[in-house]
Short mmCIF file of C-alpha atoms in Angstrom, two decimals:
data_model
loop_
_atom_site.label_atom_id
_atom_site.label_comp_id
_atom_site.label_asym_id
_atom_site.label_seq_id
_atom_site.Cartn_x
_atom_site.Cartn_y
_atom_site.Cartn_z
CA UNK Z 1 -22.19 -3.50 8.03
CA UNK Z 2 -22.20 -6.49 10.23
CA UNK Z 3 -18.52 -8.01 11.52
CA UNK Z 4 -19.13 -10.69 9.18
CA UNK Z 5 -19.39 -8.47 6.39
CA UNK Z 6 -16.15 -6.93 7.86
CA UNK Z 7 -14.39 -10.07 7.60
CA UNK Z 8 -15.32 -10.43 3.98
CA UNK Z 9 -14.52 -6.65 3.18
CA UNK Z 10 -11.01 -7.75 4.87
CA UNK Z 11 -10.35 -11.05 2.92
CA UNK Z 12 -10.78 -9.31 -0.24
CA UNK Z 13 -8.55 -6.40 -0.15
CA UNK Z 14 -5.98 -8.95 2.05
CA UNK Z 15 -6.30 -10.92 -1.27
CA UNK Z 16 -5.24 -7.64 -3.17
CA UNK Z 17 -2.32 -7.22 -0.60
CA UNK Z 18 -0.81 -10.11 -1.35
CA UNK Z 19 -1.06 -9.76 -5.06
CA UNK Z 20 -0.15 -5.91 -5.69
CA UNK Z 21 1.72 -5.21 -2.61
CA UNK Z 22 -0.42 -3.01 -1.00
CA UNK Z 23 -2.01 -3.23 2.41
CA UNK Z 24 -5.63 -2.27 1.15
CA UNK Z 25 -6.29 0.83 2.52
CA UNK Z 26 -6.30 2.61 -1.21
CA UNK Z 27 -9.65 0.50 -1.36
CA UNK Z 28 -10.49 0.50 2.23
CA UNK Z 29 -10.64 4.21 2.93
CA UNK Z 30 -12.65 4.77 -0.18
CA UNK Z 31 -15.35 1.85 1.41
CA UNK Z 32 -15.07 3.72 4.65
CA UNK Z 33 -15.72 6.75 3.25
CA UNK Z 34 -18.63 5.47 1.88
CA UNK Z 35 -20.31 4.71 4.62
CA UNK Z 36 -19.83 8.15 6.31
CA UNK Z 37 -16.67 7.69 8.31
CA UNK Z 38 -14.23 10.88 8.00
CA UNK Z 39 -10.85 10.29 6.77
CA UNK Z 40 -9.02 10.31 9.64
CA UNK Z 41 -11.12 7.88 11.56
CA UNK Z 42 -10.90 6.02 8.23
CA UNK Z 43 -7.62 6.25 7.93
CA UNK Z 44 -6.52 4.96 11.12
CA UNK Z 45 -9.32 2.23 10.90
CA UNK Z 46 -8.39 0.54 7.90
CA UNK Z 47 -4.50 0.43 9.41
CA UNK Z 48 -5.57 -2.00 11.51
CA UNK Z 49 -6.05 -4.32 8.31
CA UNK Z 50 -3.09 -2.74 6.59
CA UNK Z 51 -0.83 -3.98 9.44
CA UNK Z 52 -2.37 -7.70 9.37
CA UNK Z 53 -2.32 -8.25 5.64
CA UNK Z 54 1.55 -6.77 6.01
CA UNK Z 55 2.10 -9.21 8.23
CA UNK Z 56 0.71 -12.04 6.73
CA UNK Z 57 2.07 -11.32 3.62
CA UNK Z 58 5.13 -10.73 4.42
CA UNK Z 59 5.40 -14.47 6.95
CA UNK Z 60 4.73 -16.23 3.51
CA UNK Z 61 7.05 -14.27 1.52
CA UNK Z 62 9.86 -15.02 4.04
CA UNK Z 63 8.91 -18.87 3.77
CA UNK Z 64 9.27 -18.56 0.24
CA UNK Z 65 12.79 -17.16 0.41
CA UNK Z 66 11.66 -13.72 -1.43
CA UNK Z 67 11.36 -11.69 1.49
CA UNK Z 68 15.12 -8.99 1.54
CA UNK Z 69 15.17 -8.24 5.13
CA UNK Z 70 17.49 -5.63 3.98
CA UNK Z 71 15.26 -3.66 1.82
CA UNK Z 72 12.05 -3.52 3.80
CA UNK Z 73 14.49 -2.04 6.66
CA UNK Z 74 15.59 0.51 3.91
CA UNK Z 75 12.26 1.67 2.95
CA UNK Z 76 10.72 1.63 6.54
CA UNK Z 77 13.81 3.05 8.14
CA UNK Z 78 12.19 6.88 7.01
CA UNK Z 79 9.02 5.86 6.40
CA UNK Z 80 8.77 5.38 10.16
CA UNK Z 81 8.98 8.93 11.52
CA UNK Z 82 7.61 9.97 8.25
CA UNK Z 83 4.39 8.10 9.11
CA UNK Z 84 3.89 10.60 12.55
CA UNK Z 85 4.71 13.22 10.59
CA UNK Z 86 1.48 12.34 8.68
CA UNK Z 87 -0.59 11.74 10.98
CA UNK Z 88 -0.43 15.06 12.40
CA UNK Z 89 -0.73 16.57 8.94
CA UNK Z 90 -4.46 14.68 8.50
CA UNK Z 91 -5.76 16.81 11.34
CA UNK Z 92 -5.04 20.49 9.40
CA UNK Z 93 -7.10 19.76 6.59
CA UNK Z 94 -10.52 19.48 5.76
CA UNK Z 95 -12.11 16.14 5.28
CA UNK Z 96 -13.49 16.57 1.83
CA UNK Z 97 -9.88 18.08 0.61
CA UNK Z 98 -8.28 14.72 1.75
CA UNK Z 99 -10.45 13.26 -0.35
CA UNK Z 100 -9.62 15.31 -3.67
CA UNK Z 101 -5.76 14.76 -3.03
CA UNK Z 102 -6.87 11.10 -2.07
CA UNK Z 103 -8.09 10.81 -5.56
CA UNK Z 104 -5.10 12.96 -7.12
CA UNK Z 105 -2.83 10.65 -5.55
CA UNK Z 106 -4.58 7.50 -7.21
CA UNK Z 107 -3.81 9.15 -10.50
CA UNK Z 108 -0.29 10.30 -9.94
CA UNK Z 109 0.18 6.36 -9.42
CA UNK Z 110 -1.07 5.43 -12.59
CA UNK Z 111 1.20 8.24 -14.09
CA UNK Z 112 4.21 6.88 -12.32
CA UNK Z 113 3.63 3.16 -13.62
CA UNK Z 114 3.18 4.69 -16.93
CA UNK Z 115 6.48 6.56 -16.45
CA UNK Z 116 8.48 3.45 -15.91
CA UNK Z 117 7.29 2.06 -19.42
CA UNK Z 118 8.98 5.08 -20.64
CA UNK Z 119 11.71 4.90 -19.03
CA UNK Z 120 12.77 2.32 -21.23
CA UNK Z 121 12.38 -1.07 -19.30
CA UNK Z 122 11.93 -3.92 -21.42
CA UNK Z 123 8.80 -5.61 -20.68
CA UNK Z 124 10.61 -8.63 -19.72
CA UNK Z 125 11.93 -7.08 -16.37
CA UNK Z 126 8.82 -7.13 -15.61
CA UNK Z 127 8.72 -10.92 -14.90
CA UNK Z 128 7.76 -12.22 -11.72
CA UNK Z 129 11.34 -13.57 -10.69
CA UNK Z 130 13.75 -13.32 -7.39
CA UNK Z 131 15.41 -9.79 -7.34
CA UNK Z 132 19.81 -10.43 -7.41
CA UNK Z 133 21.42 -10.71 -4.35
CA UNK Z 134 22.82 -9.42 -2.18
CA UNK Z 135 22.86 -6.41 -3.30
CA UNK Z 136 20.55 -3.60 -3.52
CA UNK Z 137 20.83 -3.66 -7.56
CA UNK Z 138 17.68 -4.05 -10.00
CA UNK Z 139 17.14 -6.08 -12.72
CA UNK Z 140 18.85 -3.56 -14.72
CA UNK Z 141 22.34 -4.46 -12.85
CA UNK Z 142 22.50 -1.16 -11.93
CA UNK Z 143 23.66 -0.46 -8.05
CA UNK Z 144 21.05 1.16 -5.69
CA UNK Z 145 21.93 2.69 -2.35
CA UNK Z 146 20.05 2.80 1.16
CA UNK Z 147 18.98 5.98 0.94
CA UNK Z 148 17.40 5.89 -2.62
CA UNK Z 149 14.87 3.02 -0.78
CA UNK Z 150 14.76 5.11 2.14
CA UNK Z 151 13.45 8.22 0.46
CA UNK Z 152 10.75 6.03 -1.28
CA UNK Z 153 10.21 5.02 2.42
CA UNK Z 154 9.70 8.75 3.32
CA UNK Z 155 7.23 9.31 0.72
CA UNK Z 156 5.11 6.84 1.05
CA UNK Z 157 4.94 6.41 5.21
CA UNK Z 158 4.10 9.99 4.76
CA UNK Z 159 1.24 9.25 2.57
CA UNK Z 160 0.52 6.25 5.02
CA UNK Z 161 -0.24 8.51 7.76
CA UNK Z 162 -2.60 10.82 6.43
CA UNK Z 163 -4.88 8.54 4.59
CA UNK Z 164 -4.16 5.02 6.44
CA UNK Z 165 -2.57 3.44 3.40
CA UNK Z 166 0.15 0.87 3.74
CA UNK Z 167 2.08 2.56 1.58
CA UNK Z 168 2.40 0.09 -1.35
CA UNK Z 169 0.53 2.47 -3.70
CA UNK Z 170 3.82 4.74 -3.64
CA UNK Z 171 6.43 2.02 -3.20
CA UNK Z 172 5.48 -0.52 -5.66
CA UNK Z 173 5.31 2.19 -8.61
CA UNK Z 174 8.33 4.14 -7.66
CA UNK Z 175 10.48 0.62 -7.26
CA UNK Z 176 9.44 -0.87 -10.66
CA UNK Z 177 9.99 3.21 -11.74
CA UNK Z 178 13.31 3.90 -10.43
CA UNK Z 179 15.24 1.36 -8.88
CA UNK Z 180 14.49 -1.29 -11.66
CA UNK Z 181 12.80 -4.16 -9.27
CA UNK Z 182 10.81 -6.71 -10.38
CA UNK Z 183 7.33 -6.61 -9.85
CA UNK Z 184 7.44 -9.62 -7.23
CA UNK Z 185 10.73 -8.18 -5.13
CA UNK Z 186 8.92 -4.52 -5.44
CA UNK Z 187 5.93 -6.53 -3.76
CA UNK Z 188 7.66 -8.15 -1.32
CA UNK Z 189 9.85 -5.46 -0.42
CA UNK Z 190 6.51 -3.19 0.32
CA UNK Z 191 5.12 -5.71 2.36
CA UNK Z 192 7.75 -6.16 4.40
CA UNK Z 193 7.96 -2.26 5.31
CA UNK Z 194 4.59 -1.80 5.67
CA UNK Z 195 4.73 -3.62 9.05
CA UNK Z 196 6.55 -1.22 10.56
CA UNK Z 197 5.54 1.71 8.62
CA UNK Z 198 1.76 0.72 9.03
CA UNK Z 199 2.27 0.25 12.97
CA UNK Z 200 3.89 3.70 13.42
CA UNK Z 201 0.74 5.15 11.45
CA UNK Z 202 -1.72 2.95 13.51
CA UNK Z 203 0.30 4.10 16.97
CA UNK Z 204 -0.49 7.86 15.95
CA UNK Z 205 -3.99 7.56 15.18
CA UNK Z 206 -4.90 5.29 18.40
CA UNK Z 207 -2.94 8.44 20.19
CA UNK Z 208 -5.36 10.69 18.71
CA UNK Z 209 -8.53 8.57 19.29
CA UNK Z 210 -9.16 7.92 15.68
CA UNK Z 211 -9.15 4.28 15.07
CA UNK Z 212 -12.80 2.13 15.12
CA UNK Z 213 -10.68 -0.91 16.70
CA UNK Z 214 -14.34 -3.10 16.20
CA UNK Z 215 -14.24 -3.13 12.65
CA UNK Z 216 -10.76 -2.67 11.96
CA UNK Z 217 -10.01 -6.13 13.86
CA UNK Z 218 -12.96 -7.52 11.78
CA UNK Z 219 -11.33 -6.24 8.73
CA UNK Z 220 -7.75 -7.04 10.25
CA UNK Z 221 -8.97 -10.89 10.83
CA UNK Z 222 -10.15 -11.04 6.98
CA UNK Z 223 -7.22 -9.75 6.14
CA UNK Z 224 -5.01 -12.47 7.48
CA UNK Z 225 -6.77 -14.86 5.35
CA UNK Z 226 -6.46 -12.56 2.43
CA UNK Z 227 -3.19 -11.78 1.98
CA UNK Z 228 -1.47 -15.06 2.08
CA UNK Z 229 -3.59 -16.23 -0.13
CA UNK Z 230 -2.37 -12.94 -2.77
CA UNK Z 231 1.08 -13.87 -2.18
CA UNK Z 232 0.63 -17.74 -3.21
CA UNK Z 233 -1.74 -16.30 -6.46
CA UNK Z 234 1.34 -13.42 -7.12
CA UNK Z 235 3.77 -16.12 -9.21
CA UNK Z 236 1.00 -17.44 -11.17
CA UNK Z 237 -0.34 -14.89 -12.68
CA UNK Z 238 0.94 -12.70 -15.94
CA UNK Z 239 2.34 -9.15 -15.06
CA UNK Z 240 1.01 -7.68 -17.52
CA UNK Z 241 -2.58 -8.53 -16.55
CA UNK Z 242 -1.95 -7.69 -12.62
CA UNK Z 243 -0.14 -4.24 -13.96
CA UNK Z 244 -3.20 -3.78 -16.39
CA UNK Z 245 -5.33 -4.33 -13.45
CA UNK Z 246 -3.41 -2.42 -10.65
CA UNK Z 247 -4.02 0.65 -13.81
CA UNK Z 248 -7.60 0.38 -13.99
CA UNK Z 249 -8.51 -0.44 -10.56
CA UNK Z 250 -6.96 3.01 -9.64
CA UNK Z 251 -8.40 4.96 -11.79
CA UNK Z 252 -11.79 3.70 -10.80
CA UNK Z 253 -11.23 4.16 -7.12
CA UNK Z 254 -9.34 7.66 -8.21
CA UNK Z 255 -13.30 8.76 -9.87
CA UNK Z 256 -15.11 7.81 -7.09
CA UNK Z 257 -13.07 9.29 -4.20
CA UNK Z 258 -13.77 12.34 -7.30
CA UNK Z 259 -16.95 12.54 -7.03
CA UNK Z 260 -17.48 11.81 -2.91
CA UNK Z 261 -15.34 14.90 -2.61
CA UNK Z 262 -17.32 16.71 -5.12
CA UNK Z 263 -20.64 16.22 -3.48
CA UNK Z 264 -19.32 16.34 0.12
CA UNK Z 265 -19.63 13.07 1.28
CA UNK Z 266 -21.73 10.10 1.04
CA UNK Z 267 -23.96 8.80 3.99
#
């Protein structure tokens, strides 16, 4: 794909970013895949991106006063080491088995967003408004400590270092899940940890030699126009359209990275 296709790629799932809190590699590594790059050289590819659009994102949610310092530092303060940890943990498997828990871990997201319905949580915490501070408590009113955030953290840098995700596919759920956020403070909150959590993934891959820095800057530099852009669209949208969306759009990305591991690749 030429650099200008890159770009495009880049502004697109920086668009997505903004809006559902992830960094886009959940859509990036299955593109990458698809064009015959193994998962670790995907992975730490589409960190490049990951890190922009968490950067980006996370510059606008600050100027719009929704950006808790505090929590991203919770989150990222595990997710950190965690990320290493992950990195060196993409190098013992097989590529096509990183796909199939790729794919599982798509679906245990949708499971985890269904779980919070269950839970109980009316549909109008849901609502794209400021989370209470100062403290760490949800819309519930209930009181949330560091290391509740943290071990979400730990989870998902984890999951950010083996397959070059930002991490928002685990953090987003899990907050609206079990710590009672809105979706918009979930969001931000993700965003804001991904920058460090995405850079301590990125570090570990460029270590090992895995990162296409070409493309990934292409996709990086789209991504910077993206995910701004996400953030401003966020508030005007209905939740339960973006949370029907974030639903389907993993399940479809869950099938496919189903079937590339299936047939052993593409390309």
């Amino acid at each position: 794909m030429s650099w200008l296709g890159l770009f495009f790629v880049g502004t697109f799932t920086g668009l997505l970013a903004g809006i559902f809190g992830l960094g886009g590699g959940f859509l990036l590594i299955p593109l990458l895949s698809f064009w015959g790059i193994p998962v670790a050289e995907a992975a730490g590819t589409s960190l490049i991106a990951v890190w922009f659009s968490a950067i980006a994102g996370s510059a606008l949610n600050w100027f719009k006063d929704t950006f808790d310092i505090g929590k991203s530092f919770q989150i990222a303060l595990l997710g950190i080491p965690a990320a290493q940890l992950g990195v060196v943990v993409s190098d013992l498997f097989p590529d096509r088995l990183l796909k199939l828990i790729f794919a599982v871990l798509l679906l245990a997201m949708i499971y985890f967003m269904n779980l919070q319905q269950q839970l109980g949580t009316p549909a109008q915490d849901l609502q794209l408004e400021p989370t209470p501070a100062p403290l760490p408590a949800g819309v519930s009113g209930q009181k949330f400590y560091w290391w509740q955030y943290a071990s979400i953290g730990a989870v998902s840098g984890f999951m950010s270092g083996v397959f070059g995700i930002g991490g928002g596919l685990i953090m987003v759920p899990l907050q609206l899940g079990f710590l009672a956020e809105t979706l918009e403070s979930a969001v931000a909150n993700s965003l804001g940890a991904m920058v460090a959590i995405a850079a301590s993934g990125l570090f570990g891959h460029a270590w090992r030699g895995e990162v296409l820095w070409i493309p990934g800057l292409c996709l990086g530099a789209g991504s910077l126009f993206g995910a701004p852009l996400g953030s401003y669209i966020l508030p005007l949208l209905n939740s339960n359209f973006v949370t029907t969306a974030f639903r389907l759009l993993l399940l479809v990305l869950s099938l496919y990275m189903v079937r590339v591991s299936w047939v052993g690749g593409l390309g």
